[in-house]
Coordinates of C-alpha atoms in Angstrom, one line a residue:
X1 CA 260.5 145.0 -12.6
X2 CA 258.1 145.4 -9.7
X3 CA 259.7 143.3 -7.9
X4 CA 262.8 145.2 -7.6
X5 CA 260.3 148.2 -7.0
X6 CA 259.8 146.3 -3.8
X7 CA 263.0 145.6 -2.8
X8 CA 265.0 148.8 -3.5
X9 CA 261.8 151.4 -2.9
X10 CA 259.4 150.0 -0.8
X11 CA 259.8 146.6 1.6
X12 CA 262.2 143.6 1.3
X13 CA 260.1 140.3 0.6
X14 CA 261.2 139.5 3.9
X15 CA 260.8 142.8 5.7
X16 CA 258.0 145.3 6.6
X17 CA 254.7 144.1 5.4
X18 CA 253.9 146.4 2.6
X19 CA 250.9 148.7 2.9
X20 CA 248.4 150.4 0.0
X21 CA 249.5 153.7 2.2
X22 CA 253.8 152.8 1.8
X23 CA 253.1 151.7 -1.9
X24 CA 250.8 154.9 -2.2
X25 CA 253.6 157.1 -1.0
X26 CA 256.5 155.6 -3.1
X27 CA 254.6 156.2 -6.6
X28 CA 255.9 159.4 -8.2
X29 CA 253.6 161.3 -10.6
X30 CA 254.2 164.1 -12.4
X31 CA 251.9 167.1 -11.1
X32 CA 250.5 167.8 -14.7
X33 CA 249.3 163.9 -14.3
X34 CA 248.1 163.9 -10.8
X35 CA 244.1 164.7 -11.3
X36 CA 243.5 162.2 -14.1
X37 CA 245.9 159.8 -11.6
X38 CA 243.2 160.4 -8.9
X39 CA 240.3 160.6 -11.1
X40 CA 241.1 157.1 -12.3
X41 CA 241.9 155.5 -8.6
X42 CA 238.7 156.7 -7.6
X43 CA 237.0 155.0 -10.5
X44 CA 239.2 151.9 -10.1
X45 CA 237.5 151.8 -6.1
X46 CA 234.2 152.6 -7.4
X47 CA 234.0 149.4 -9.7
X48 CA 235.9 147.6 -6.9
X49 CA 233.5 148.5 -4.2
X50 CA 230.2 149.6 -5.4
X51 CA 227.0 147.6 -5.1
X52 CA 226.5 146.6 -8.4
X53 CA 229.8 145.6 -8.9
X54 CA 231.8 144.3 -5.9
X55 CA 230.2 140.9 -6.6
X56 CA 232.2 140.6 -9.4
X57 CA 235.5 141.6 -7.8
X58 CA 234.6 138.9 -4.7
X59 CA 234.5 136.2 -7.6
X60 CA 237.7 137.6 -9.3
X61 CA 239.5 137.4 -5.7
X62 CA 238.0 133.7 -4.9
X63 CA 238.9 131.9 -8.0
X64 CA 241.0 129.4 -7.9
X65 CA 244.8 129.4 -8.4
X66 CA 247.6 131.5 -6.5
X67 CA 246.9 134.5 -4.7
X68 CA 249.3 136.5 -7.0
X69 CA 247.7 135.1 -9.8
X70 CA 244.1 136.2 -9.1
X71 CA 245.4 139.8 -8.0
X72 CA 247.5 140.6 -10.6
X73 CA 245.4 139.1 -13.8
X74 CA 242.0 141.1 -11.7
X75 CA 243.8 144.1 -11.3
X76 CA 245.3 143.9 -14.8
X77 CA 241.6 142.9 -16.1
X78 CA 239.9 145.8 -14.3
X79 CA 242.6 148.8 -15.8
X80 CA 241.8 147.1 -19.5
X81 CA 238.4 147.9 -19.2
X82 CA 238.4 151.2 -17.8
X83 CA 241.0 151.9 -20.7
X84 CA 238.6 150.8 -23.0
X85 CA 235.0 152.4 -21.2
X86 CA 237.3 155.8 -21.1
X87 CA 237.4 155.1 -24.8
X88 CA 241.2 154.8 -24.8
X89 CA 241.4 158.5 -23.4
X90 CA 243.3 157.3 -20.0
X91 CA 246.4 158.9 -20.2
X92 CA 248.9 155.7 -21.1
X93 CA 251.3 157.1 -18.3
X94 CA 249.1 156.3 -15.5
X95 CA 248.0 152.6 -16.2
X96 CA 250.2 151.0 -14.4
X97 CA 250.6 153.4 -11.6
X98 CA 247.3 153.7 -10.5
X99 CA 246.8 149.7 -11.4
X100 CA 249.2 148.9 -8.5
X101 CA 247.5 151.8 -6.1
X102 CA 244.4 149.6 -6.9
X103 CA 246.4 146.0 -6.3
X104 CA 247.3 147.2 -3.4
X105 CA 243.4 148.1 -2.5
X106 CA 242.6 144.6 -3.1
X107 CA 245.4 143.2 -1.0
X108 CA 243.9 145.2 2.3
X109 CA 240.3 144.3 1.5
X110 CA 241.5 140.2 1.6
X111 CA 243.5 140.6 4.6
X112 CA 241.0 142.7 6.4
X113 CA 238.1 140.3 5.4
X114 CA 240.2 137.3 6.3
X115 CA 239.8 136.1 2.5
X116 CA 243.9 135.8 2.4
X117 CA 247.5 137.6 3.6
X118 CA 249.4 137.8 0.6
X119 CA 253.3 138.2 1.4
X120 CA 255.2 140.9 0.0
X121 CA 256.8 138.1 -2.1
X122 CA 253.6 137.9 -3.6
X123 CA 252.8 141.2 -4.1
X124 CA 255.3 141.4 -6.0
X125 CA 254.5 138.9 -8.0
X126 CA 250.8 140.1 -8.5
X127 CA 252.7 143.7 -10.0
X128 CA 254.5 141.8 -11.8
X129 CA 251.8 139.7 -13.4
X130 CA 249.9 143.0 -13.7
X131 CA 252.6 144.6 -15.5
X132 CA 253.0 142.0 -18.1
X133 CA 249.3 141.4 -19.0
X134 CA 248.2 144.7 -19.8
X135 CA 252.1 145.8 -21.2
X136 CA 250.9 142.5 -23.5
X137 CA 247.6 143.5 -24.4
X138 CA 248.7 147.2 -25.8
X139 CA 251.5 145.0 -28.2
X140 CA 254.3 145.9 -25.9
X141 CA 257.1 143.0 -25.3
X142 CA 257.4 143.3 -21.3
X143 CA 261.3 142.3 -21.4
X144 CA 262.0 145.1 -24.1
X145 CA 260.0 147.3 -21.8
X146 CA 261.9 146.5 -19.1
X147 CA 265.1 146.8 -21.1
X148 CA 264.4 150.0 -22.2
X149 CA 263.5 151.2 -18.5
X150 CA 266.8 150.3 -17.6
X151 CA 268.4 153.0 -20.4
X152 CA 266.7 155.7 -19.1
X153 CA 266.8 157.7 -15.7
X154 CA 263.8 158.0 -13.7
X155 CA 262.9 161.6 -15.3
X156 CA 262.3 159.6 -18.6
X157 CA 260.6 156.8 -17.2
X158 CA 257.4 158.9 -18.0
X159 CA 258.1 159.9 -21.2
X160 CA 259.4 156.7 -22.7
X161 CA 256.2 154.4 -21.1
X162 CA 254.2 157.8 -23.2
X163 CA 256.0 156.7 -25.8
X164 CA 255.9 152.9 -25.9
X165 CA 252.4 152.7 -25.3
X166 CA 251.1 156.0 -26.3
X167 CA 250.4 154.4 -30.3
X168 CA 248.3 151.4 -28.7
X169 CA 246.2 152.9 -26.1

């Protein structure tokens, strides 16, 4: 799933290095969606990067295990909680957009701290793992998902992730 997002949308594993700016630019949201979209990438940086929490995302990002891994169950642990401290009022449509905006986040603040370079090959990999974990925790089956994402054309993408995970959220 977000791995083929890379390839046919964004970078090849093997080509450009991907960017939170290219990744940014290749995520499509509806204008009706686009303030609550914004609204929760700021609050995603907020937690990421304030005082009284950064310490906790610097322990997230220096556990042990793959790179992926740590990035994609963090990112996917972060959107969970802001789900549930927005009590379950986050639009369901924007989850896993602004979750990969806010991957993407955490992959410039390791490379430009030196803390790691995760490949595009990882990346995708940490999307991925995002993807699944929080498609898991709302009940969803992430190779259904995917299956039924493959049914529809990209102007019902929206409306059938609404409807897939509009019940559980």
């Amino acid at each position: 799933m977000a791995e083929g997002l890379i390839r046919d949308k964004m970078a090849r594993p093997e080509g450009d290095e991907l960017t939170p700016e290219a990744v940014k630019n290749g995520i499509q949201i509806p204008p009706d969606m686009q303030e609550a979209y914004d609204r929760v990438v700021v609050a995603g940086m907020k937690i990421m990067f304030s005082k009284e929490t950064h310490g906790v995302m610097l322990k997230e990002m220096q556990k042990e295990g793959p790179v992926a891994q740590r990035l994609g169950q963090g990112v996917a642990g972060l959107m969970l909680v802001m789900v549930k401290e927005s009590n379950e009022t986050m639009p369901p449509q924007i989850i896993i957009p602004a979750g990969v905006e806010l991957l993407m986040q955490a992959v410039d603040f390791m490379k430009k701290t030196d803390m790691a370079y995760p490949t595009n090959e990882e990346i995708g990999q940490a999307m991925q793992i995002m993807i699944t974990t929080i498609l898991e925790k709302f009940g969803v089956d992430p190779a259904k998902f995917e299956q039924m994402l493959n049914q529809f054309d990209n102007t019902n993408v929206d409306a059938a992730m609404q409807q897939q995970m509009g019940g559980a959220a």
